[in-house]
Amino acid sequence: MARLKDKVAIITGGARGMGAATARLFVAEGAKVVIGDLLDAEGDALAAELGEAARFVHHDVTSEVSWQRLIDATLSAFGAIDVLVNNAGILMFKTIAETTRDDFARVLDVNLIGCFLGTKLVGANMVARGKGSIVNISSVDGMKAANGLSAYNASKWAVRGFTKAAAMEFGHKGVRVNSVHPGGIDTAMGNPYAEPKAEVNKRYAMVPLQRVGEPIEVAYTSLFLASDESSYLCGAEIAVDGGMLCGQYYVGFPGAPGL
């Protein structure tokens, strides 16, 4: 397969989870990939696994200096940047009453400011070339709310809105910007205690597909947006959530699963 033949992609938070699945898929589809992450051991191991088509760069998405180093390393290794996947993110479970200002700012720093800096700095390189695709990984929690996730909700709603503003500013310059909104995904963030899949799925009984998602299922959506197949998508938002945003089944109603 070669859906990304001759394309160069940067993937932040790429050392594990959805980012790693995306890196593997992109390389399988013909891309050269630069993995940015703070997890050096995992990032080095993944780059070694993927071979000459991949590089790992230690990267802090909240730092403008780190972004410039990542861009320079990508251009040095592969000569261009065609795709950016702003995947890096953190999750914090705290009530509003428990959340400190520093807590809130930290989540916004990584999830939102990191996305802003990547879009701004990598986007400038793409605009100069007149082409590119930026994929911002938001969340279903950027389309709804959840108690205990106020900072995360705020950051992911903001990524959703920022994506649309960026699409308006960059689209006519040849750079498409779209967002992906994963639901529950079986990663270290979504399943921090590495529970068996059958146990995790019990928590998704009210979701139409009645199961947790897999990292590769999000990666395939990013692949579509990164490829020329999505050439008329700009400012779009795609939920990869097993139908979570449709609503919830009500037990006893017609068509509801037997619970």
PDB file of C-alpha atoms in Angstrom, residues 21-258:
ATOM      1  CA  ALA A  21      -0.234   3.117  15.813  1.00  0.00           C
ATOM      2  CA  THR A  22      -0.354   6.109  13.483  1.00  0.00           C
ATOM      3  CA  ALA A  23       3.412   6.059  12.943  1.00  0.00           C
ATOM      4  CA  ARG A  24       3.380   2.357  12.073  1.00  0.00           C
ATOM      5  CA  LEU A  25       0.455   2.771   9.684  1.00  0.00           C
ATOM      6  CA  PHE A  26       1.925   5.831   7.971  1.00  0.00           C
ATOM      7  CA  VAL A  27       5.224   4.048   7.351  1.00  0.00           C
ATOM      8  CA  ALA A  28       3.351   1.002   6.021  1.00  0.00           C
ATOM      9  CA  GLU A  29       1.568   3.357   3.635  1.00  0.00           C
ATOM     10  CA  GLY A  30       4.792   4.797   2.248  1.00  0.00           C
ATOM     11  CA  ALA A  31       5.452   7.837   4.455  1.00  0.00           C
ATOM     12  CA  LYS A  32       8.617   8.973   6.169  1.00  0.00           C
ATOM     13  CA  VAL A  33       7.779   9.695   9.812  1.00  0.00           C
ATOM     14  CA  VAL A  34       9.325  11.769  12.576  1.00  0.00           C
ATOM     15  CA  ILE A  35       8.103  10.753  16.029  1.00  0.00           C
ATOM     16  CA  GLY A  36       8.090  13.504  18.643  1.00  0.00           C
ATOM     17  CA  ASP A  37       7.675  12.599  22.297  1.00  0.00           C
ATOM     18  CA  LEU A  38       9.084  12.966  25.799  1.00  0.00           C
ATOM     19  CA  LEU A  39       9.242   9.171  26.160  1.00  0.00           C
ATOM     20  CA  ASP A  40      12.760   8.581  24.893  1.00  0.00           C
ATOM     21  CA  ALA A  41      13.052   4.819  25.411  1.00  0.00           C
ATOM     22  CA  GLU A  42       9.712   4.067  23.740  1.00  0.00           C
ATOM     23  CA  GLY A  43      10.386   6.549  20.942  1.00  0.00           C
ATOM     24  CA  ASP A  44      13.844   5.172  20.194  1.00  0.00           C
ATOM     25  CA  ALA A  45      12.495   1.615  20.172  1.00  0.00           C
ATOM     26  CA  LEU A  46       9.681   2.501  17.774  1.00  0.00           C
ATOM     27  CA  ALA A  47      12.010   4.336  15.397  1.00  0.00           C
ATOM     28  CA  ALA A  48      14.366   1.347  15.417  1.00  0.00           C
ATOM     29  CA  GLU A  49      11.430  -0.958  14.672  1.00  0.00           C
ATOM     30  CA  LEU A  50      10.333   1.183  11.716  1.00  0.00           C
ATOM     31  CA  GLY A  51      13.817   1.492  10.251  1.00  0.00           C
ATOM     32  CA  GLU A  52      15.115   4.095   7.822  1.00  0.00           C
ATOM     33  CA  ALA A  53      11.653   5.541   7.244  1.00  0.00           C
ATOM     34  CA  ALA A  54      11.449   6.860  10.813  1.00  0.00           C
ATOM     35  CA  ARG A  55      13.294   9.105  13.225  1.00  0.00           C
ATOM     36  CA  PHE A  56      12.671   9.844  16.892  1.00  0.00           C
ATOM     37  CA  VAL A  57      13.170  13.353  18.298  1.00  0.00           C
ATOM     38  CA  HIS A  58      12.807  14.216  21.978  1.00  0.00           C
ATOM     39  CA  HIS A  59      10.066  16.848  21.926  1.00  0.00           C
ATOM     40  CA  ASP A  60       8.118  19.019  24.354  1.00  0.00           C
ATOM     41  CA  VAL A  61       5.017  20.335  22.581  1.00  0.00           C
ATOM     42  CA  THR A  62       4.720  23.249  25.018  1.00  0.00           C
ATOM     43  CA  SER A  63       8.100  24.686  23.970  1.00  0.00           C
ATOM     44  CA  GLU A  64       8.496  26.837  20.869  1.00  0.00           C
ATOM     45  CA  VAL A  65      12.239  26.080  20.876  1.00  0.00           C
ATOM     46  CA  SER A  66      11.504  22.352  20.935  1.00  0.00           C
ATOM     47  CA  TRP A  67       9.121  22.731  17.999  1.00  0.00           C
ATOM     48  CA  GLN A  68      11.774  24.491  15.948  1.00  0.00           C
ATOM     49  CA  ARG A  69      14.275  21.737  16.716  1.00  0.00           C
ATOM     50  CA  LEU A  70      11.725  19.139  15.646  1.00  0.00           C
ATOM     51  CA  ILE A  71      11.080  20.973  12.391  1.00  0.00           C
ATOM     52  CA  ASP A  72      14.799  21.358  11.707  1.00  0.00           C
ATOM     53  CA  ALA A  73      15.418  17.667  12.420  1.00  0.00           C
ATOM     54  CA  THR A  74      12.609  16.654  10.071  1.00  0.00           C
ATOM     55  CA  LEU A  75      13.857  18.856   7.248  1.00  0.00           C
ATOM     56  CA  SER A  76      17.402  17.622   7.783  1.00  0.00           C
ATOM     57  CA  ALA A  77      16.353  13.969   7.687  1.00  0.00           C
ATOM     58  CA  PHE A  78      13.700  14.018   4.971  1.00  0.00           C
ATOM     59  CA  GLY A  79      13.741  17.438   3.276  1.00  0.00           C
ATOM     60  CA  ALA A  80      10.089  18.428   3.657  1.00  0.00           C
ATOM     61  CA  ILE A  81       6.994  18.277   5.863  1.00  0.00           C
ATOM     62  CA  ASP A  82       3.686  17.256   4.301  1.00  0.00           C
ATOM     63  CA  VAL A  83       1.663  16.115   7.318  1.00  0.00           C
ATOM     64  CA  LEU A  84       1.425  17.094  10.967  1.00  0.00           C
ATOM     65  CA  VAL A  85      -0.563  15.009  13.451  1.00  0.00           C
ATOM     66  CA  ASN A  86      -0.975  16.966  16.687  1.00  0.00           C
ATOM     67  CA  ASN A  87      -1.591  13.896  18.826  1.00  0.00           C
ATOM     68  CA  ALA A  88       0.214  14.650  22.112  1.00  0.00           C
ATOM     69  CA  GLY A  89      -2.146  15.056  25.029  1.00  0.00           C
ATOM     70  CA  ILE A  90      -2.691  14.472  28.724  1.00  0.00           C
ATOM     71  CA  LEU A  91      -5.757  13.560  30.780  1.00  0.00           C
ATOM     72  CA  MET A  92      -6.591  14.685  34.306  1.00  0.00           C
ATOM     73  CA  PHE A  93      -9.482  13.448  36.448  1.00  0.00           C
ATOM     74  CA  LYS A  94     -10.337  16.086  39.060  1.00  0.00           C
ATOM     75  CA  THR A  95     -13.449  17.955  40.030  1.00  0.00           C
ATOM     76  CA  ILE A  96     -13.488  21.702  39.474  1.00  0.00           C
ATOM     77  CA  ALA A  97     -13.215  22.177  43.236  1.00  0.00           C
ATOM     78  CA  GLU A  98     -10.096  20.007  43.360  1.00  0.00           C
ATOM     79  CA  THR A  99      -8.422  21.508  40.280  1.00  0.00           C
ATOM     80  CA  THR A 100      -5.742  24.119  40.930  1.00  0.00           C
ATOM     81  CA  ARG A 101      -4.844  26.895  38.558  1.00  0.00           C
ATOM     82  CA  ASP A 102      -1.573  25.082  37.793  1.00  0.00           C
ATOM     83  CA  ASP A 103      -3.472  21.849  37.085  1.00  0.00           C
ATOM     84  CA  PHE A 104      -5.761  23.604  34.657  1.00  0.00           C
ATOM     85  CA  ALA A 105      -2.929  25.472  32.963  1.00  0.00           C
ATOM     86  CA  ARG A 106      -0.864  22.295  32.549  1.00  0.00           C
ATOM     87  CA  VAL A 107      -3.647  20.521  30.668  1.00  0.00           C
ATOM     88  CA  LEU A 108      -4.216  23.549  28.439  1.00  0.00           C
ATOM     89  CA  ASP A 109      -0.476  23.893  27.870  1.00  0.00           C
ATOM     90  CA  VAL A 110      -0.080  20.387  26.494  1.00  0.00           C
ATOM     91  CA  ASN A 111      -3.426  19.815  24.799  1.00  0.00           C
ATOM     92  CA  LEU A 112      -4.113  23.273  23.394  1.00  0.00           C
ATOM     93  CA  ILE A 113      -0.942  25.372  23.355  1.00  0.00           C
ATOM     94  CA  GLY A 114       0.995  22.403  21.975  1.00  0.00           C
ATOM     95  CA  CYS A 115      -1.526  22.106  19.151  1.00  0.00           C
ATOM     96  CA  PHE A 116      -1.384  25.865  18.528  1.00  0.00           C
ATOM     97  CA  LEU A 117       2.424  25.940  18.354  1.00  0.00           C
ATOM     98  CA  GLY A 118       2.591  22.977  16.009  1.00  0.00           C
ATOM     99  CA  THR A 119      -0.061  24.386  13.725  1.00  0.00           C
ATOM    100  CA  LYS A 120       1.576  27.814  13.703  1.00  0.00           C
ATOM    101  CA  LEU A 121       5.185  26.735  13.171  1.00  0.00           C
ATOM    102  CA  VAL A 122       4.802  23.621  11.011  1.00  0.00           C
ATOM    103  CA  GLY A 123       1.898  25.296   9.242  1.00  0.00           C
ATOM    104  CA  ALA A 124       4.161  28.176   8.222  1.00  0.00           C
ATOM    105  CA  ASN A 125       6.474  25.712   6.504  1.00  0.00           C
ATOM    106  CA  MET A 126       3.534  24.113   4.716  1.00  0.00           C
ATOM    107  CA  VAL A 127       2.102  27.464   3.646  1.00  0.00           C
ATOM    108  CA  ALA A 128       5.471  28.398   2.161  1.00  0.00           C
ATOM    109  CA  ARG A 129       5.316  25.220   0.054  1.00  0.00           C
ATOM    110  CA  GLY A 130       1.634  25.716  -0.774  1.00  0.00           C
ATOM    111  CA  LYS A 131       0.476  22.321   0.464  1.00  0.00           C
ATOM    112  CA  GLY A 132       0.033  20.199   3.544  1.00  0.00           C
ATOM    113  CA  SER A 133      -2.380  18.488   5.913  1.00  0.00           C
ATOM    114  CA  ILE A 134      -2.684  19.112   9.648  1.00  0.00           C
ATOM    115  CA  VAL A 135      -4.632  16.617  11.759  1.00  0.00           C
ATOM    116  CA  ASN A 136      -5.514  17.783  15.257  1.00  0.00           C
ATOM    117  CA  ILE A 137      -6.471  15.017  17.663  1.00  0.00           C
ATOM    118  CA  SER A 138      -9.266  16.374  19.851  1.00  0.00           C
ATOM    119  CA  SER A 139     -11.729  14.047  21.611  1.00  0.00           C
ATOM    120  CA  VAL A 140     -15.397  13.223  21.952  1.00  0.00           C
ATOM    121  CA  ASP A 141     -14.964  15.333  25.086  1.00  0.00           C
ATOM    122  CA  GLY A 142     -14.451  18.246  22.722  1.00  0.00           C
ATOM    123  CA  MET A 143     -18.050  17.704  21.622  1.00  0.00           C
ATOM    124  CA  LYS A 144     -19.682  16.914  24.964  1.00  0.00           C
ATOM    125  CA  ALA A 145     -18.857  17.260  28.648  1.00  0.00           C
ATOM    126  CA  ALA A 146     -18.008  14.895  31.472  1.00  0.00           C
ATOM    127  CA  ASN A 147     -17.866  15.460  35.198  1.00  0.00           C
ATOM    128  CA  GLY A 148     -14.325  15.337  36.550  1.00  0.00           C
ATOM    129  CA  LEU A 149     -12.843  16.375  33.213  1.00  0.00           C
ATOM    130  CA  SER A 150     -13.320  20.145  33.219  1.00  0.00           C
ATOM    131  CA  ALA A 151      -9.739  20.987  32.186  1.00  0.00           C
ATOM    132  CA  TYR A 152      -9.646  18.231  29.574  1.00  0.00           C
ATOM    133  CA  ASN A 153     -13.056  19.262  28.226  1.00  0.00           C
ATOM    134  CA  ALA A 154     -11.949  22.878  27.987  1.00  0.00           C
ATOM    135  CA  SER A 155      -8.763  21.954  26.139  1.00  0.00           C
ATOM    136  CA  LYS A 156     -10.432  19.629  23.653  1.00  0.00           C
ATOM    137  CA  TRP A 157     -13.343  21.992  22.903  1.00  0.00           C
ATOM    138  CA  ALA A 158     -10.709  24.648  22.280  1.00  0.00           C
ATOM    139  CA  VAL A 159      -8.772  22.377  19.898  1.00  0.00           C
ATOM    140  CA  ARG A 160     -12.003  21.858  17.979  1.00  0.00           C
ATOM    141  CA  GLY A 161     -12.609  25.589  17.603  1.00  0.00           C
ATOM    142  CA  PHE A 162      -8.972  26.383  16.912  1.00  0.00           C
ATOM    143  CA  THR A 163      -8.958  23.783  14.121  1.00  0.00           C
ATOM    144  CA  LYS A 164     -11.806  25.576  12.354  1.00  0.00           C
ATOM    145  CA  ALA A 165     -10.087  28.961  12.636  1.00  0.00           C
ATOM    146  CA  ALA A 166      -6.860  27.458  11.287  1.00  0.00           C
ATOM    147  CA  ALA A 167      -8.776  25.828   8.432  1.00  0.00           C
ATOM    148  CA  MET A 168     -10.138  29.232   7.430  1.00  0.00           C
ATOM    149  CA  GLU A 169      -6.718  30.884   7.555  1.00  0.00           C
ATOM    150  CA  PHE A 170      -4.696  28.096   5.925  1.00  0.00           C
ATOM    151  CA  GLY A 171      -7.143  26.423   3.555  1.00  0.00           C
ATOM    152  CA  HIS A 172      -6.861  28.954   0.744  1.00  0.00           C
ATOM    153  CA  LYS A 173      -3.075  28.631   1.004  1.00  0.00           C
ATOM    154  CA  GLY A 174      -3.154  24.925   0.206  1.00  0.00           C
ATOM    155  CA  VAL A 175      -3.011  23.586   3.770  1.00  0.00           C
ATOM    156  CA  ARG A 176      -5.958  21.575   5.061  1.00  0.00           C
ATOM    157  CA  VAL A 177      -6.667  21.451   8.808  1.00  0.00           C
ATOM    158  CA  ASN A 178      -9.102  18.925  10.281  1.00  0.00           C
ATOM    159  CA  SER A 179      -9.831  17.386  13.670  1.00  0.00           C
ATOM    160  CA  VAL A 180     -10.343  13.817  14.864  1.00  0.00           C
ATOM    161  CA  HIS A 181     -12.428  13.094  17.957  1.00  0.00           C
ATOM    162  CA  PRO A 182     -11.674   9.693  19.492  1.00  0.00           C
ATOM    163  CA  GLY A 183     -13.977   8.145  22.034  1.00  0.00           C
ATOM    164  CA  GLY A 184     -12.713   5.591  24.548  1.00  0.00           C
ATOM    165  CA  ILE A 185      -9.577   3.992  23.103  1.00  0.00           C
ATOM    166  CA  ASP A 186      -7.594   1.118  24.602  1.00  0.00           C
ATOM    167  CA  THR A 187      -4.338   2.953  25.321  1.00  0.00           C
ATOM    168  CA  ALA A 188      -2.249   3.743  28.392  1.00  0.00           C
ATOM    169  CA  MET A 189      -4.330   6.908  28.772  1.00  0.00           C
ATOM    170  CA  GLY A 190      -7.717   5.282  28.186  1.00  0.00           C
ATOM    171  CA  ASN A 191      -6.941   2.083  30.076  1.00  0.00           C
ATOM    172  CA  PRO A 192      -4.213   3.073  32.574  1.00  0.00           C
ATOM    173  CA  TYR A 193      -4.449  -0.142  34.608  1.00  0.00           C
ATOM    174  CA  ALA A 194      -4.208  -2.394  31.527  1.00  0.00           C
ATOM    175  CA  GLU A 195      -7.460  -4.153  32.349  1.00  0.00           C
ATOM    176  CA  PRO A 196      -8.525  -7.083  30.142  1.00  0.00           C
ATOM    177  CA  LYS A 197     -10.543  -6.005  27.121  1.00  0.00           C
ATOM    178  CA  ALA A 198     -13.627  -7.848  28.308  1.00  0.00           C
ATOM    179  CA  GLU A 199     -13.632  -5.841  31.537  1.00  0.00           C
ATOM    180  CA  VAL A 200     -13.098  -2.541  29.747  1.00  0.00           C
ATOM    181  CA  ASN A 201     -15.916  -3.300  27.320  1.00  0.00           C
ATOM    182  CA  LYS A 202     -18.390  -3.582  30.185  1.00  0.00           C
ATOM    183  CA  ARG A 203     -18.067   0.177  30.638  1.00  0.00           C
ATOM    184  CA  TYR A 204     -19.114   0.687  27.013  1.00  0.00           C
ATOM    185  CA  ALA A 205     -22.381  -1.248  27.135  1.00  0.00           C
ATOM    186  CA  MET A 206     -24.375   1.951  26.489  1.00  0.00           C
ATOM    187  CA  VAL A 207     -22.339   2.854  23.378  1.00  0.00           C
ATOM    188  CA  PRO A 208     -23.838   1.571  20.090  1.00  0.00           C
ATOM    189  CA  LEU A 209     -20.804  -0.587  19.215  1.00  0.00           C
ATOM    190  CA  GLN A 210     -20.582  -1.745  22.853  1.00  0.00           C
ATOM    191  CA  ARG A 211     -16.797  -1.896  22.995  1.00  0.00           C
ATOM    192  CA  VAL A 212     -13.701   0.221  23.506  1.00  0.00           C
ATOM    193  CA  GLY A 213     -11.901   1.438  20.398  1.00  0.00           C
ATOM    194  CA  GLU A 214      -8.472   0.365  19.170  1.00  0.00           C
ATOM    195  CA  PRO A 215      -5.596   2.786  18.442  1.00  0.00           C
ATOM    196  CA  ILE A 216      -5.400   1.574  14.835  1.00  0.00           C
ATOM    197  CA  GLU A 217      -9.016   2.644  14.270  1.00  0.00           C
ATOM    198  CA  VAL A 218      -8.060   6.239  15.042  1.00  0.00           C
ATOM    199  CA  ALA A 219      -4.871   5.888  12.998  1.00  0.00           C
ATOM    200  CA  TYR A 220      -6.841   4.932   9.891  1.00  0.00           C
ATOM    201  CA  THR A 221      -8.882   8.121  10.209  1.00  0.00           C
ATOM    202  CA  SER A 222      -5.702  10.196  10.488  1.00  0.00           C
ATOM    203  CA  LEU A 223      -4.365   8.323   7.450  1.00  0.00           C
ATOM    204  CA  PHE A 224      -7.407   9.354   5.423  1.00  0.00           C
ATOM    205  CA  LEU A 225      -7.035  12.991   6.444  1.00  0.00           C
ATOM    206  CA  ALA A 226      -3.297  12.947   5.756  1.00  0.00           C
ATOM    207  CA  SER A 227      -3.761  11.441   2.305  1.00  0.00           C
ATOM    208  CA  ASP A 228      -4.898  13.078  -0.917  1.00  0.00           C
ATOM    209  CA  GLU A 229      -8.108  11.054  -0.661  1.00  0.00           C
ATOM    210  CA  SER A 230      -9.465  13.750   1.681  1.00  0.00           C
ATOM    211  CA  SER A 231      -8.495  16.630  -0.612  1.00  0.00           C
ATOM    212  CA  TYR A 232     -11.828  18.451  -0.162  1.00  0.00           C
ATOM    213  CA  LEU A 233     -11.989  18.148   3.628  1.00  0.00           C
ATOM    214  CA  CYS A 234     -10.984  21.277   5.496  1.00  0.00           C
ATOM    215  CA  GLY A 235     -12.265  22.248   8.938  1.00  0.00           C
ATOM    216  CA  ALA A 236     -14.020  18.888   9.261  1.00  0.00           C
ATOM    217  CA  GLU A 237     -14.420  17.031  12.539  1.00  0.00           C
ATOM    218  CA  ILE A 238     -14.615  13.238  12.534  1.00  0.00           C
ATOM    219  CA  ALA A 239     -15.736  11.305  15.604  1.00  0.00           C
ATOM    220  CA  VAL A 240     -14.119   7.884  15.996  1.00  0.00           C
ATOM    221  CA  ASP A 241     -16.183   6.890  18.989  1.00  0.00           C
ATOM    222  CA  GLY A 242     -18.193   3.728  18.350  1.00  0.00           C
ATOM    223  CA  GLY A 243     -21.315   5.876  18.156  1.00  0.00           C
ATOM    224  CA  MET A 244     -20.900   7.414  21.624  1.00  0.00           C
ATOM    225  CA  LEU A 245     -22.051  10.834  20.478  1.00  0.00           C
ATOM    226  CA  CYS A 246     -25.290   9.401  19.093  1.00  0.00           C
ATOM    227  CA  GLY A 247     -26.542   9.168  22.653  1.00  0.00           C
ATOM    228  CA  GLN A 248     -27.096   6.296  25.053  1.00  0.00           C
ATOM    229  CA  TYR A 249     -29.276   3.236  24.903  1.00  0.00           C
ATOM    230  CA  TYR A 250     -32.112   3.209  27.418  1.00  0.00           C
ATOM    231  CA  VAL A 251     -32.727  -0.233  28.824  1.00  0.00           C
ATOM    232  CA  GLY A 252     -36.200  -1.524  28.038  1.00  0.00           C
ATOM    233  CA  PHE A 253     -36.741   0.702  24.988  1.00  0.00           C
ATOM    234  CA  PRO A 254     -37.272  -0.959  21.567  1.00  0.00           C
ATOM    235  CA  GLY A 255     -33.956  -1.824  19.937  1.00  0.00           C
ATOM    236  CA  ALA A 256     -31.929  -1.567  23.126  1.00  0.00           C
ATOM    237  CA  PRO A 257     -29.404  -4.337  23.831  1.00  0.00           C
ATOM    238  CA  GLY A 258     -30.234  -6.885  26.477  1.00  0.00           C
TER     239      GLY A 258
END
